[in-house]
MMTF fields as JSON, N, C-alpha, C and O atoms, coordinates in Angstrom:
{
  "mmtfVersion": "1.0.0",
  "mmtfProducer": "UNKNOWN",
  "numBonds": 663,
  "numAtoms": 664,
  "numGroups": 166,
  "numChains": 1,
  "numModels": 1,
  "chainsPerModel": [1],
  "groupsPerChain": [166],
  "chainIdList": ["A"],
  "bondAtomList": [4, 2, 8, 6, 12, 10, 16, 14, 20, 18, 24, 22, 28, 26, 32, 30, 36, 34, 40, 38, 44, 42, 48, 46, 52, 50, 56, 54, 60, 58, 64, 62, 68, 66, 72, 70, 76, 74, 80, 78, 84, 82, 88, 86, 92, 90, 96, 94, 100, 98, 104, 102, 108, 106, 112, 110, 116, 114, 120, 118, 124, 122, 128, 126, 132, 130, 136, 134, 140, 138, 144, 142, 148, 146, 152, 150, 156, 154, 160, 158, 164, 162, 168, 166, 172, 170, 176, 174, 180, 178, 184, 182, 188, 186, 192, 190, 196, 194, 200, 198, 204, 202, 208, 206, 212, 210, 216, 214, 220, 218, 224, 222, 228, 226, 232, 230, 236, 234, 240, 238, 244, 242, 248, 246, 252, 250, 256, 254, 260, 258, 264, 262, 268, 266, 272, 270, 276, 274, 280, 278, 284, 282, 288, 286, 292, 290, 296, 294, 300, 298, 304, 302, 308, 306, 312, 310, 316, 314, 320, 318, 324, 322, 328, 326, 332, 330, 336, 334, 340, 338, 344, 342, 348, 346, 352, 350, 356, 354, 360, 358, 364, 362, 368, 366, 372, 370, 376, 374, 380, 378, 384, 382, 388, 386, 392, 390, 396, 394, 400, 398, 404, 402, 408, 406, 412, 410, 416, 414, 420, 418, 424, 422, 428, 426, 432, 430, 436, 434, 440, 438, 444, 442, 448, 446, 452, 450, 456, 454, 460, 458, 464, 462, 468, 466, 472, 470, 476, 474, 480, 478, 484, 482, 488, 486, 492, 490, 496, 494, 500, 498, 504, 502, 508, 506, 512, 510, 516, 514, 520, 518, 524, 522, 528, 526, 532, 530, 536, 534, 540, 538, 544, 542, 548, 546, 552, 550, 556, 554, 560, 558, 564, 562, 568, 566, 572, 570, 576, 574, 580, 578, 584, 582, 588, 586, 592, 590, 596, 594, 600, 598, 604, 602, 608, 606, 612, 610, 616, 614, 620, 618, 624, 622, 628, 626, 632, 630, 636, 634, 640, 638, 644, 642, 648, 646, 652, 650, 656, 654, 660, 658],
  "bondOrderList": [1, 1, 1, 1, 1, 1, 1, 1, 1, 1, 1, 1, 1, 1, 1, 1, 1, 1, 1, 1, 1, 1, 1, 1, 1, 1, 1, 1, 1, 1, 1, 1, 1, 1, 1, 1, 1, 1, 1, 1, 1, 1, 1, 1, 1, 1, 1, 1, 1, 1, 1, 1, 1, 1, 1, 1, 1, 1, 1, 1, 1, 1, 1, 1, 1, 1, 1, 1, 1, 1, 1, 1, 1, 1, 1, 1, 1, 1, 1, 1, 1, 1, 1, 1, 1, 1, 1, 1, 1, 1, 1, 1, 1, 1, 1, 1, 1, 1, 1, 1, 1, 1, 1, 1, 1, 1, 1, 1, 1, 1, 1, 1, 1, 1, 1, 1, 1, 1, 1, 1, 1, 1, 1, 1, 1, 1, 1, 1, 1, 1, 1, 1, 1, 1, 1, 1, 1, 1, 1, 1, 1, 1, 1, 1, 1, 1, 1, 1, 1, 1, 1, 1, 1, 1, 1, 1, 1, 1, 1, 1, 1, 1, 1, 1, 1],
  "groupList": [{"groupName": "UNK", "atomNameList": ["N", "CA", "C", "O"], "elementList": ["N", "C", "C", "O"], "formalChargeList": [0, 0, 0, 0], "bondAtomList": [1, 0, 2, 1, 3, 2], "bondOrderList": [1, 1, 2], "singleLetterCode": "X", "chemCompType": "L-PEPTIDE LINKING"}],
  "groupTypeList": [0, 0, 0, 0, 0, 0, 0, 0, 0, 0, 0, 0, 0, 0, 0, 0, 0, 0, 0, 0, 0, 0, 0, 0, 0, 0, 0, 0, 0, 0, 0, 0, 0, 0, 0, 0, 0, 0, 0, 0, 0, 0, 0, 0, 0, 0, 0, 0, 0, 0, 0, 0, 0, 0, 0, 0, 0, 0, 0, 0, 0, 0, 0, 0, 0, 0, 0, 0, 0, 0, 0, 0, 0, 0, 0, 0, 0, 0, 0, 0, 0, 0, 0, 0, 0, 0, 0, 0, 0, 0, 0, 0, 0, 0, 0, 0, 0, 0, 0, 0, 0, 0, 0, 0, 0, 0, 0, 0, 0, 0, 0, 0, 0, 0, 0, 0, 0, 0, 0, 0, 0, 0, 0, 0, 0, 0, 0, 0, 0, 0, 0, 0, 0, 0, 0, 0, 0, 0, 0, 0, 0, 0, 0, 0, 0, 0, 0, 0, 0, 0, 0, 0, 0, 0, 0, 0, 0, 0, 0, 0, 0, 0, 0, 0, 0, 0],
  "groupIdList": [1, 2, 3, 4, 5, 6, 7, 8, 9, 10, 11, 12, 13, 14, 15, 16, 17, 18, 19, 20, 21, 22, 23, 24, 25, 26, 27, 28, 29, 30, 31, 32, 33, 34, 35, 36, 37, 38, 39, 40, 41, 42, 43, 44, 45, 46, 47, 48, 49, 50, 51, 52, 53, 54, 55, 56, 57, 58, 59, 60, 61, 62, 63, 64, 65, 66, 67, 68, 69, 70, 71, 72, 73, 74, 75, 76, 77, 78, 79, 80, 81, 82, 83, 84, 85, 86, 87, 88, 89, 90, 91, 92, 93, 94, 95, 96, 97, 98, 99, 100, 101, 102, 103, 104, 105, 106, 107, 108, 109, 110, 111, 112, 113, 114, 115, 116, 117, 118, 119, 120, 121, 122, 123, 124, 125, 126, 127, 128, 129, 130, 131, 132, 133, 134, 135, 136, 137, 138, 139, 140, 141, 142, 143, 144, 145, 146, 147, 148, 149, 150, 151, 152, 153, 154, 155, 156, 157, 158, 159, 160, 161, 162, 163, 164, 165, 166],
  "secStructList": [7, 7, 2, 2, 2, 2, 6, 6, 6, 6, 7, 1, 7, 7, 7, 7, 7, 3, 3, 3, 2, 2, 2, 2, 2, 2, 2, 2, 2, 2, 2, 2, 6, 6, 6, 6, 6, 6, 6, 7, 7, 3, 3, 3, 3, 3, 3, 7, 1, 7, 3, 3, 3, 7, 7, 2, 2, 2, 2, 2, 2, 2, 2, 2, 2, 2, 2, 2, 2, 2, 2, 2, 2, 1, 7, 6, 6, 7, 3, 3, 3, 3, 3, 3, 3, 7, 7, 1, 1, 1, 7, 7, 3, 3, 3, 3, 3, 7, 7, 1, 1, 7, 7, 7, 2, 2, 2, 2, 6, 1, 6, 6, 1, 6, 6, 7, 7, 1, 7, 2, 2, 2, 2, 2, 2, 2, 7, 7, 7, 1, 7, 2, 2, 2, 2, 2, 2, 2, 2, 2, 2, 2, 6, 6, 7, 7, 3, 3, 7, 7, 5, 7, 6, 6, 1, 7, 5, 3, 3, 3, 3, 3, 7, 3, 3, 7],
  "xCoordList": [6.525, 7.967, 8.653, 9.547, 8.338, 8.645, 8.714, 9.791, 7.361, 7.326, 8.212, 8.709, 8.39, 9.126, 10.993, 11.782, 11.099, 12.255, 12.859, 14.014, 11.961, 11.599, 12.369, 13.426, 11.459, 11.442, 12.935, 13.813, 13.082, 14.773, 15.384, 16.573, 15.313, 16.653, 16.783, 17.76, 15.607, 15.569, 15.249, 15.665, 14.292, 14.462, 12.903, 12.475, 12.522, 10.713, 10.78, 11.184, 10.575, 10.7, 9.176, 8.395, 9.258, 8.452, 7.802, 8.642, 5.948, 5.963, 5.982, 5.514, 6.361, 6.254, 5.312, 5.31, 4.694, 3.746, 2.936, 2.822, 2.435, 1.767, 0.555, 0.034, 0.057, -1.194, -1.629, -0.865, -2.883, -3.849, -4.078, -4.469, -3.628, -4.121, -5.502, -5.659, -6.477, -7.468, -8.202, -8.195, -8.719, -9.521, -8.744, -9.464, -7.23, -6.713, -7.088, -7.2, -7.238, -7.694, -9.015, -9.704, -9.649, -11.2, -12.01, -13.03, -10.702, -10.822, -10.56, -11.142, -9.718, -9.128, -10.238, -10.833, -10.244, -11.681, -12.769, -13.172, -13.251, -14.56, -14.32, -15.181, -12.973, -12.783, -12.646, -12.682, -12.529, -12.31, -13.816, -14.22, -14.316, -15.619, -16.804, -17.737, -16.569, -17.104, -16.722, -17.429, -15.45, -14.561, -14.79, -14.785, -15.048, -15.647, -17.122, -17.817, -17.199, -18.999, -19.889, -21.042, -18.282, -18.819, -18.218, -18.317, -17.497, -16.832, -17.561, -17.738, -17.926, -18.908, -17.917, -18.099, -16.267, -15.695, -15.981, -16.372, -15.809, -16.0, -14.854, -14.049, -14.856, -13.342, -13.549, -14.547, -12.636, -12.405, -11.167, -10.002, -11.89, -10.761, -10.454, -11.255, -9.471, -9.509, -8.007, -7.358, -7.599, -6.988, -7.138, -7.906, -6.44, -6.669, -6.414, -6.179, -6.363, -6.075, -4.386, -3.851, -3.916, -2.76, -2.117, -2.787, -1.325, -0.437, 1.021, 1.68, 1.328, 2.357, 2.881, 2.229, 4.634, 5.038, 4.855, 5.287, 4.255, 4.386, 3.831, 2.707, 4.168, 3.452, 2.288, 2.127, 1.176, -0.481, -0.586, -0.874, -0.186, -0.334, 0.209, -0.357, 1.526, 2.511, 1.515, 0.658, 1.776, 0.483, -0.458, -0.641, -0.988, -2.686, -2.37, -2.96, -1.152, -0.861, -0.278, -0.346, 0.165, 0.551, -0.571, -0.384, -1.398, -2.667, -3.663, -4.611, -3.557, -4.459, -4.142, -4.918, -2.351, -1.85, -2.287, -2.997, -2.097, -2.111, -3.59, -3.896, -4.642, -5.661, -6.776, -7.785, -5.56, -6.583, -5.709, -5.949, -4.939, -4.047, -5.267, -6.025, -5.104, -5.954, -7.519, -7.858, -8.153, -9.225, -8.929, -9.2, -7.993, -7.942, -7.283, -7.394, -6.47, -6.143, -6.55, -6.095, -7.699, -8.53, -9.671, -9.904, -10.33, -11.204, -12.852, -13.104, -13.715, -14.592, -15.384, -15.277, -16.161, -16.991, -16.151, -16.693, -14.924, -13.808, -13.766, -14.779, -12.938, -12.758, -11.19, -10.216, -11.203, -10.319, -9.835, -10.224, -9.059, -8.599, -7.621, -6.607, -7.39, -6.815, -6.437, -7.202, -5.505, -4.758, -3.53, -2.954, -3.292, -2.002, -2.197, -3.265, -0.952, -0.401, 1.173, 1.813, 1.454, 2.536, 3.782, 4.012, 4.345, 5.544, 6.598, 6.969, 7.363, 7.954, 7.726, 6.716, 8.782, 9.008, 8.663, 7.937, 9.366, 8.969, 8.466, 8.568, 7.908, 7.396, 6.462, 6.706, 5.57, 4.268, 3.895, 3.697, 3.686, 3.362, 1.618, 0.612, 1.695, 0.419, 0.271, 1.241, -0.741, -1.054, -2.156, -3.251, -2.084, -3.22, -3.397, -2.496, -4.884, -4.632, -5.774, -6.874, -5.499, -6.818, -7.039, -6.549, -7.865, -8.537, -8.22, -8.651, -7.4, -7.342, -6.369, -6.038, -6.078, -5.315, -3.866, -3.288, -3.115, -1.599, -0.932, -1.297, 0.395, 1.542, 2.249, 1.307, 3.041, 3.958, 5.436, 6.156, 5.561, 6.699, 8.107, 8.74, 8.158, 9.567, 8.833, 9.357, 8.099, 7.249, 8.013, 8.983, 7.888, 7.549, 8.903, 8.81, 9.941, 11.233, 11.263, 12.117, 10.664, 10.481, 9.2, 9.222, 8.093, 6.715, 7.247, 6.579, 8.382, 8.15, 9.7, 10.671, 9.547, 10.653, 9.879, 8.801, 10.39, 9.881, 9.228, 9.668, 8.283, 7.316, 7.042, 6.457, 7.639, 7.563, 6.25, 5.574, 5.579, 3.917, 4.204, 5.255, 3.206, 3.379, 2.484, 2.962, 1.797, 1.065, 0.887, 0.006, 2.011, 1.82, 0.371, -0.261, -0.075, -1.579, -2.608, -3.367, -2.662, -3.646, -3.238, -4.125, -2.106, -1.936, -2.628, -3.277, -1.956, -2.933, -3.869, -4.129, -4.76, -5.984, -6.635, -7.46, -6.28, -6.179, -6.017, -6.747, -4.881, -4.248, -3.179, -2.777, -2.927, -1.316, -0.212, -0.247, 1.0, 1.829, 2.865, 3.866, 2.853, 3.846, 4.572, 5.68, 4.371, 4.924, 4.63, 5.395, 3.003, 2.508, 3.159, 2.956, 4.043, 4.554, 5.855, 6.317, 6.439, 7.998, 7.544, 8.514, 6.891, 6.381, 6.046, 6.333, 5.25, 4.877, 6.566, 6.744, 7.074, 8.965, 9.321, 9.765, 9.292, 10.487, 9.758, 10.447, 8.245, 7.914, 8.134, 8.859, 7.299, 8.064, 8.956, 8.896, 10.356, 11.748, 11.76, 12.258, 11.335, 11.795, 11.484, 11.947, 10.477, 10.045, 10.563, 10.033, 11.783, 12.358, 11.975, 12.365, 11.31, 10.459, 10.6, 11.268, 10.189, 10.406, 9.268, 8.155, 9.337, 7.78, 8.238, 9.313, 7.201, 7.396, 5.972, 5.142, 5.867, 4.793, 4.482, 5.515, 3.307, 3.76, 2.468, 1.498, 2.743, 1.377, 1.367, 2.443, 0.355, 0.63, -0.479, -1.574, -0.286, -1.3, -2.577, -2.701, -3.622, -4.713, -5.196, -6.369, -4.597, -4.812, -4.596, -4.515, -4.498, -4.267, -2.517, -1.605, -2.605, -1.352, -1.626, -2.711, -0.559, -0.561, 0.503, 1.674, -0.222, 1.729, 1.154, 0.046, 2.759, 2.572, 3.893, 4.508, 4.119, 4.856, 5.034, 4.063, 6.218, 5.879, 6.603, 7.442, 5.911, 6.529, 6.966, 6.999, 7.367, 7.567, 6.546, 6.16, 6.347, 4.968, 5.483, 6.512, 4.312, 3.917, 3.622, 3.3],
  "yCoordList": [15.332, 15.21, 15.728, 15.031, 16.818, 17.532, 16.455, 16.079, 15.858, 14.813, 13.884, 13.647, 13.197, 12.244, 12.14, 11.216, 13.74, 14.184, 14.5, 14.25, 15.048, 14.936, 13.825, 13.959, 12.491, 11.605, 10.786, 10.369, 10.637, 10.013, 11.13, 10.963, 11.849, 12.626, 12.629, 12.879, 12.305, 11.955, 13.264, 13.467, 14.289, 15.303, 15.614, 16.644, 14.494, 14.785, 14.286, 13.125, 14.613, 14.266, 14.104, 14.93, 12.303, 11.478, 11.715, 12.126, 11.392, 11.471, 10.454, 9.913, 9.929, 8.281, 8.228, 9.159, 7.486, 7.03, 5.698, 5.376, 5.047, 3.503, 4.178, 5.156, 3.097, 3.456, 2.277, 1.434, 2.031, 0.684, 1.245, 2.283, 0.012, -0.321, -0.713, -0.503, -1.159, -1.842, -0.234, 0.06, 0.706, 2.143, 2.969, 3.56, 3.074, 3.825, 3.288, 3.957, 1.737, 1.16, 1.225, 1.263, 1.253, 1.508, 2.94, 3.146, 4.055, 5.241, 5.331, 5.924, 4.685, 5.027, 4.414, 4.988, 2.744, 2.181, 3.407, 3.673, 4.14, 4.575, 6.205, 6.806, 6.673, 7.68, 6.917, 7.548, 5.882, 5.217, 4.976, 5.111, 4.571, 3.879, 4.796, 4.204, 6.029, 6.508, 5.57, 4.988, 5.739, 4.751, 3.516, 2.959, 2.978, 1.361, 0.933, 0.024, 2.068, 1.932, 2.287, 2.055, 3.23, 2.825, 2.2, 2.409, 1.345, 0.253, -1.147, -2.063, -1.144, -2.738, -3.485, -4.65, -2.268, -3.157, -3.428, -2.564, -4.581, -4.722, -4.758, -5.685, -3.843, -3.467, -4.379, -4.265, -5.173, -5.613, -5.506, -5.608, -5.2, -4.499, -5.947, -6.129, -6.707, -8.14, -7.934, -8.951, -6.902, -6.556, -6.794, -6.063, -7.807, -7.571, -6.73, -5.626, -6.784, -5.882, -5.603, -6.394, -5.01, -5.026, -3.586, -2.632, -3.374, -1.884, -1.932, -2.931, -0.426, -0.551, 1.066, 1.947, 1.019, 2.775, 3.092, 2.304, 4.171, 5.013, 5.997, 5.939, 7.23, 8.576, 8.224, 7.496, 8.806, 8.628, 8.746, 7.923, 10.221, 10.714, 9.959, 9.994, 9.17, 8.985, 7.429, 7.216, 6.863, 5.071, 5.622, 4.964, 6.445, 7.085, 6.672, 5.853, 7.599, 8.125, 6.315, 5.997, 5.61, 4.662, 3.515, 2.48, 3.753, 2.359, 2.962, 2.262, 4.29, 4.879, 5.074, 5.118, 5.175, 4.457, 3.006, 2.837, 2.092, 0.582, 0.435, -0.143, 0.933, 0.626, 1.078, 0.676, 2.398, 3.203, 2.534, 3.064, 1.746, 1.083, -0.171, -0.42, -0.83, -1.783, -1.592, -2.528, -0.874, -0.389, -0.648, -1.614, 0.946, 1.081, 0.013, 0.15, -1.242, -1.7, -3.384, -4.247, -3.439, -4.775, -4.684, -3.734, -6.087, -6.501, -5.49, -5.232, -5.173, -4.418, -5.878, -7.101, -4.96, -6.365, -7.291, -8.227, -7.003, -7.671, -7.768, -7.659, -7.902, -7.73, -7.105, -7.528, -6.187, -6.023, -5.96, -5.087, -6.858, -6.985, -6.147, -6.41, -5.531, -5.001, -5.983, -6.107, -6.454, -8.059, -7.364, -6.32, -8.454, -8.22, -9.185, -9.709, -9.434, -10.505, -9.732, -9.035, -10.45, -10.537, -10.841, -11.986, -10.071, -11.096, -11.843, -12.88, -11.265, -11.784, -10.895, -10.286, -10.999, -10.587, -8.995, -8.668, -7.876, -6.538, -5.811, -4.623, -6.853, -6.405, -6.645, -7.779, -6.404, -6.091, -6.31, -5.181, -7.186, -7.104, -6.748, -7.438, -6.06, -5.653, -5.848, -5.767, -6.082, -6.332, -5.674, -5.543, -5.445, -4.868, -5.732, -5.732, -6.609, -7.556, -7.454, -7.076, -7.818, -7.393, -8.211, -9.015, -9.009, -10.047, -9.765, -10.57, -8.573, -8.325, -9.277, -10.454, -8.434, -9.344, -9.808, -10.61, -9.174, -9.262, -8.331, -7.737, -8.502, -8.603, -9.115, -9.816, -9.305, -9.696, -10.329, -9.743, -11.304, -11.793, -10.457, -9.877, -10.378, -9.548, -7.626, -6.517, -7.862, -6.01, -6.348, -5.606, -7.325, -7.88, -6.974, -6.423, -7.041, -6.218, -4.734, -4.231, -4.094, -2.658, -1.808, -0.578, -2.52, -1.918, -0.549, 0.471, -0.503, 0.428, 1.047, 1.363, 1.109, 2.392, 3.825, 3.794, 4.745, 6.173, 5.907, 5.33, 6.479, 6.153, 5.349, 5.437, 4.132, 2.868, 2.406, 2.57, 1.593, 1.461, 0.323, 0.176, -0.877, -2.064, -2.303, -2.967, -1.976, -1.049, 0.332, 1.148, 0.396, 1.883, 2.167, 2.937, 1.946, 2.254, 2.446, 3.415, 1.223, 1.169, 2.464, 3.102, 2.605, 3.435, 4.99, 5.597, 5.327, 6.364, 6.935, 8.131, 5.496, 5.917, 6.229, 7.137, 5.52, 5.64, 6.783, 7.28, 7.435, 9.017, 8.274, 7.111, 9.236, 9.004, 9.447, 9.701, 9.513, 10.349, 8.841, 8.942, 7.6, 6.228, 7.046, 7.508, 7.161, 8.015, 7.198, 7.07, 6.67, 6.009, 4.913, 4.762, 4.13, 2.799, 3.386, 2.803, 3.996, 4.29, 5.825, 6.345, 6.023, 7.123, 6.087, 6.358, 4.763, 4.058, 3.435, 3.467, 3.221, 1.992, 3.057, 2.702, 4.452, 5.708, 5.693, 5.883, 5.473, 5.968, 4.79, 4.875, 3.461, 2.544, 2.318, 1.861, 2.489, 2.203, 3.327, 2.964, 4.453, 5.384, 5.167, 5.704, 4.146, 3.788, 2.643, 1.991, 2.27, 0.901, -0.321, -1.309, -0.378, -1.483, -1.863, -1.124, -2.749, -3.281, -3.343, -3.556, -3.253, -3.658, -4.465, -4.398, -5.15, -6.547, -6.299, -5.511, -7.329, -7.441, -9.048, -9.687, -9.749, -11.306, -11.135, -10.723, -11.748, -11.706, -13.012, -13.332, -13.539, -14.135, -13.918, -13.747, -13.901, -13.409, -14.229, -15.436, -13.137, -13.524, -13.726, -13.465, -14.047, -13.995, -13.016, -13.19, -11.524, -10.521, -10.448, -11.272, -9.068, -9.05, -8.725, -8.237, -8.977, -8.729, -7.54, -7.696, -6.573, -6.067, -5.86, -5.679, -5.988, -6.436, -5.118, -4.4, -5.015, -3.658, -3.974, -4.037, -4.129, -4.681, -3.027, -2.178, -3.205, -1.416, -2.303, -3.533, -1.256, -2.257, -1.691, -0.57, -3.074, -3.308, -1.833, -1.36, -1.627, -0.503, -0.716, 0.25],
  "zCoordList": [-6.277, -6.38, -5.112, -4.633, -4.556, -3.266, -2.271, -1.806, -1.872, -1.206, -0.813, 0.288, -2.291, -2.32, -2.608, -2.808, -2.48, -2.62, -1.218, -0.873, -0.522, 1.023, 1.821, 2.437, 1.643, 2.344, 1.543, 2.299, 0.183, 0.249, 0.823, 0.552, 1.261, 1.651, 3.311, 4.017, 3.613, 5.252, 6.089, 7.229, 5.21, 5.338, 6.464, 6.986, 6.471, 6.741, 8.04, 7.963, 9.207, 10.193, 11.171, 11.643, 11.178, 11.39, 13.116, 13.917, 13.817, 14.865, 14.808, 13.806, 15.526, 16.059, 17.145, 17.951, 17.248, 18.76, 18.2, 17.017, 19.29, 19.163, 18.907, 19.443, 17.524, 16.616, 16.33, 15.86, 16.558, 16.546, 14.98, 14.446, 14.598, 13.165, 12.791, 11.589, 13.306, 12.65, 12.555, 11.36, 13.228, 13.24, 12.088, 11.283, 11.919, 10.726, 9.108, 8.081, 9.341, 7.633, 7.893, 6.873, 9.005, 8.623, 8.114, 7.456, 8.97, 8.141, 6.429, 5.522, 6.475, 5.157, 4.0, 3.088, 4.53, 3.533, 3.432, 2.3, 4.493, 4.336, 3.591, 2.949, 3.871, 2.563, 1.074, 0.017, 1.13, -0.356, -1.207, -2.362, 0.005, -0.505, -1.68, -2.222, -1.86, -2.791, -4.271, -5.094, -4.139, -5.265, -5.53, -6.627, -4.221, -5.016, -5.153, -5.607, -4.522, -4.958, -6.375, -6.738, -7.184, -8.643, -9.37, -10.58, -8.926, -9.387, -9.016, -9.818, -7.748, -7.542, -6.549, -6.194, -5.913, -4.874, -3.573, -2.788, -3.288, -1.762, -0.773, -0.687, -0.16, 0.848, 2.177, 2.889, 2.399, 4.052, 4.687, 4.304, 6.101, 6.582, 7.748, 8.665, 7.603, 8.564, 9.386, 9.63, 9.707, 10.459, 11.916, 12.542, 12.567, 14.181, 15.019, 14.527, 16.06, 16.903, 17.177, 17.954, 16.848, 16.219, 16.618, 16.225, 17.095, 17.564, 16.746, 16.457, 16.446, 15.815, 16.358, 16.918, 15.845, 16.294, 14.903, 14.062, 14.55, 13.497, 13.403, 13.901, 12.844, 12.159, 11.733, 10.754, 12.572, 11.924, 10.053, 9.183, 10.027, 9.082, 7.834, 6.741, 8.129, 7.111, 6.969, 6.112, 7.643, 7.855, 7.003, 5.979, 7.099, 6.486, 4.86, 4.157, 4.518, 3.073, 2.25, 1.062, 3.247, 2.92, 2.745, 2.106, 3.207, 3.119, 2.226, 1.87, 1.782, 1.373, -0.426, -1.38, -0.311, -1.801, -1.935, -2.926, -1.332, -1.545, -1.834, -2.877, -0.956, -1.21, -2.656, -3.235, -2.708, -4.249, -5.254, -6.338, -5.362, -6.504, -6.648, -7.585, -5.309, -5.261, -5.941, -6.665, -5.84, -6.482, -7.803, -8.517, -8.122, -9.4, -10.474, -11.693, -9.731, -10.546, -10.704, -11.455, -9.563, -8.8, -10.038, -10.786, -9.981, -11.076, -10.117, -8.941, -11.728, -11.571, -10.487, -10.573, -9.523, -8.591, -7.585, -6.997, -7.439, -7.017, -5.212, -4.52, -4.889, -3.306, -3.188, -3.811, -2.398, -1.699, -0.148, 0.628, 0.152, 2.037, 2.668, 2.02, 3.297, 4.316, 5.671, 6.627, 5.593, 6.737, 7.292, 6.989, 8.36, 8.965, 9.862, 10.18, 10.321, 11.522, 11.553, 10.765, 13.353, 14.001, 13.073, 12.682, 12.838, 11.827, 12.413, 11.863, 13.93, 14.667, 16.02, 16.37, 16.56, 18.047, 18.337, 19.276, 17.273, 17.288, 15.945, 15.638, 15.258, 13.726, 13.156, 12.747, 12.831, 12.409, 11.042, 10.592, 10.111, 8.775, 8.131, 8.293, 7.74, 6.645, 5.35, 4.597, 4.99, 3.502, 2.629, 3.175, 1.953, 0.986, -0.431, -1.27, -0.653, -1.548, -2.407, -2.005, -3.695, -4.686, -4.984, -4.192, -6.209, -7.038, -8.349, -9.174, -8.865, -10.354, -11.435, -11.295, -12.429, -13.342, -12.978, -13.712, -11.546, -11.146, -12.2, -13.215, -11.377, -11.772, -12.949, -13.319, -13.729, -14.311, -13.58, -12.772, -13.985, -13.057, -13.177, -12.295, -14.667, -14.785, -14.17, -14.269, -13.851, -12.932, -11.891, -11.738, -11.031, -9.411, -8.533, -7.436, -9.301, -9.075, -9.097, -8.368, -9.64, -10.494, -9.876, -9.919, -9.304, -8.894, -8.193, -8.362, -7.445, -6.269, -6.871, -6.184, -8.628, -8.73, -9.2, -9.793, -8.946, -9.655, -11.373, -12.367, -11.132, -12.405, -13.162, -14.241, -12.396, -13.398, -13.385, -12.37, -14.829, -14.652, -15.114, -15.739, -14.877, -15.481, -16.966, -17.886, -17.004, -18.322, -18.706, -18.437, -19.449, -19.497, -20.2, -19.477, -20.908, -22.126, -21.171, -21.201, -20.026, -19.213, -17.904, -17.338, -17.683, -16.903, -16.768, -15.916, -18.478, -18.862, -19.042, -19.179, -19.047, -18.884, -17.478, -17.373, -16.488, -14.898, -14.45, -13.593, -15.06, -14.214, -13.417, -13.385, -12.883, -11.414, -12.261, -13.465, -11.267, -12.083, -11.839, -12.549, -11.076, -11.228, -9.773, -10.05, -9.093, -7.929, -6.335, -5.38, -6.549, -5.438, -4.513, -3.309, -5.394, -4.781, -4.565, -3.585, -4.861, -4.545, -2.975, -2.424, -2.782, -2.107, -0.31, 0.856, -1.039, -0.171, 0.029, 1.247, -0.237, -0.015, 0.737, 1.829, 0.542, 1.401, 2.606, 3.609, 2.827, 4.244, 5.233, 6.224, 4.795, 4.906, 5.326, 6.468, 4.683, 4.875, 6.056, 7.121, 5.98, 7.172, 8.489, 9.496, 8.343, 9.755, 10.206, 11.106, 9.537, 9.507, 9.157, 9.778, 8.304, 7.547, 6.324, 5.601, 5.91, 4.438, 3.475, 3.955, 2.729, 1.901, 0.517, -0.079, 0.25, -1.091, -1.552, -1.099, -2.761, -3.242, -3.676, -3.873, -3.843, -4.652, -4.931, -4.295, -6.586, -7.213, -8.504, -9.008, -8.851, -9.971, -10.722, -10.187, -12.219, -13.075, -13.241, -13.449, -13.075, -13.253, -11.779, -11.517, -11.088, -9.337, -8.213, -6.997, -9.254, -7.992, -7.353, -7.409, -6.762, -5.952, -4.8, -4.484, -3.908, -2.667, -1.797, -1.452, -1.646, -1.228, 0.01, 0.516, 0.421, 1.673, 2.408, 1.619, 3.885, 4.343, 6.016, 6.771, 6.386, 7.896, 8.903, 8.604, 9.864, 10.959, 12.013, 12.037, 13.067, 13.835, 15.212, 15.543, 15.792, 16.937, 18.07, 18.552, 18.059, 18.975, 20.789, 21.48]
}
């Protein structure tokens, strides 16, 4: 809650410097990988060579939510990608994408409010406190960026978060 009480208030003050993306999601996959290795996931990281300005630390906490959602909420045996491309002239888009059951169309609006779960029953059994995706929109947004999600059921979601190029 501190955290994220933190960062809406504009209170957390960000380093900025140019950070090659493809070595930060390959860290992050290989702290994950205990996790999908008893699950049966397969993580790829298809990120190009790709520079962006942002806080190491804050990028870390942000691919490292997307990607343990992705796990935890990706089909057992599944795949999960780590992507990005150029989005335009000074902006950078990323994605984090699973194979699981999706979204709900009427969620797609709501994913990234304070504790909102799209199953609550299933949530509970998971753990988390519904904190992760609204945690990921404030750092995000602080670095001047946007983040979305698009998913359709039974086909996985995609969320996606653009910074700007480094």
């Amino acid at each position: 809650m501190l955290a994220i009480s933190a960062l809406e208030s504009g209170r957390i003050t960000l380093n900025l410097q140019p950070l090659p993306l493809r070595p930060l999601a390959e860290k992050v996959l290989a702290d994950l990988k205990a996790r999908t290795d008893a699950k049966g996931v397969k993580l790829i990281n298809d990120l190009p060579e790709l520079t962006v300005t942002a806080d190491a630390n804050r990028l870390e906490q942000v691919l490292a939510n997307l990607v343990d959602n992705a796990i935890k909420y990706g089909r057992a045996d599944g795949t999960v990608i780590v992507g990005g491309q150029k989005a335009d002239a000074d902006k950078i888009e990323i994605y984090v994408q699973d194979d699981g059951p999706g979204i709900p169309p009427e969620s797609l609006d709501r994913v990234f409010e304070r504790f909102y779960r799209v199953d609550k029953a299933r949530s509970r059994e998971q753990g988390g406190t519904g904190l992760g995706l609204s945690i990921v929109k404030h750092i995000v947004q602080s670095h001047g960026g946007k983040v979305w999600v698009k998913s359709e059921l039974g086909k996985g979601a995609t969320f996606f978060f653009t910074l700007p190029q480094g």
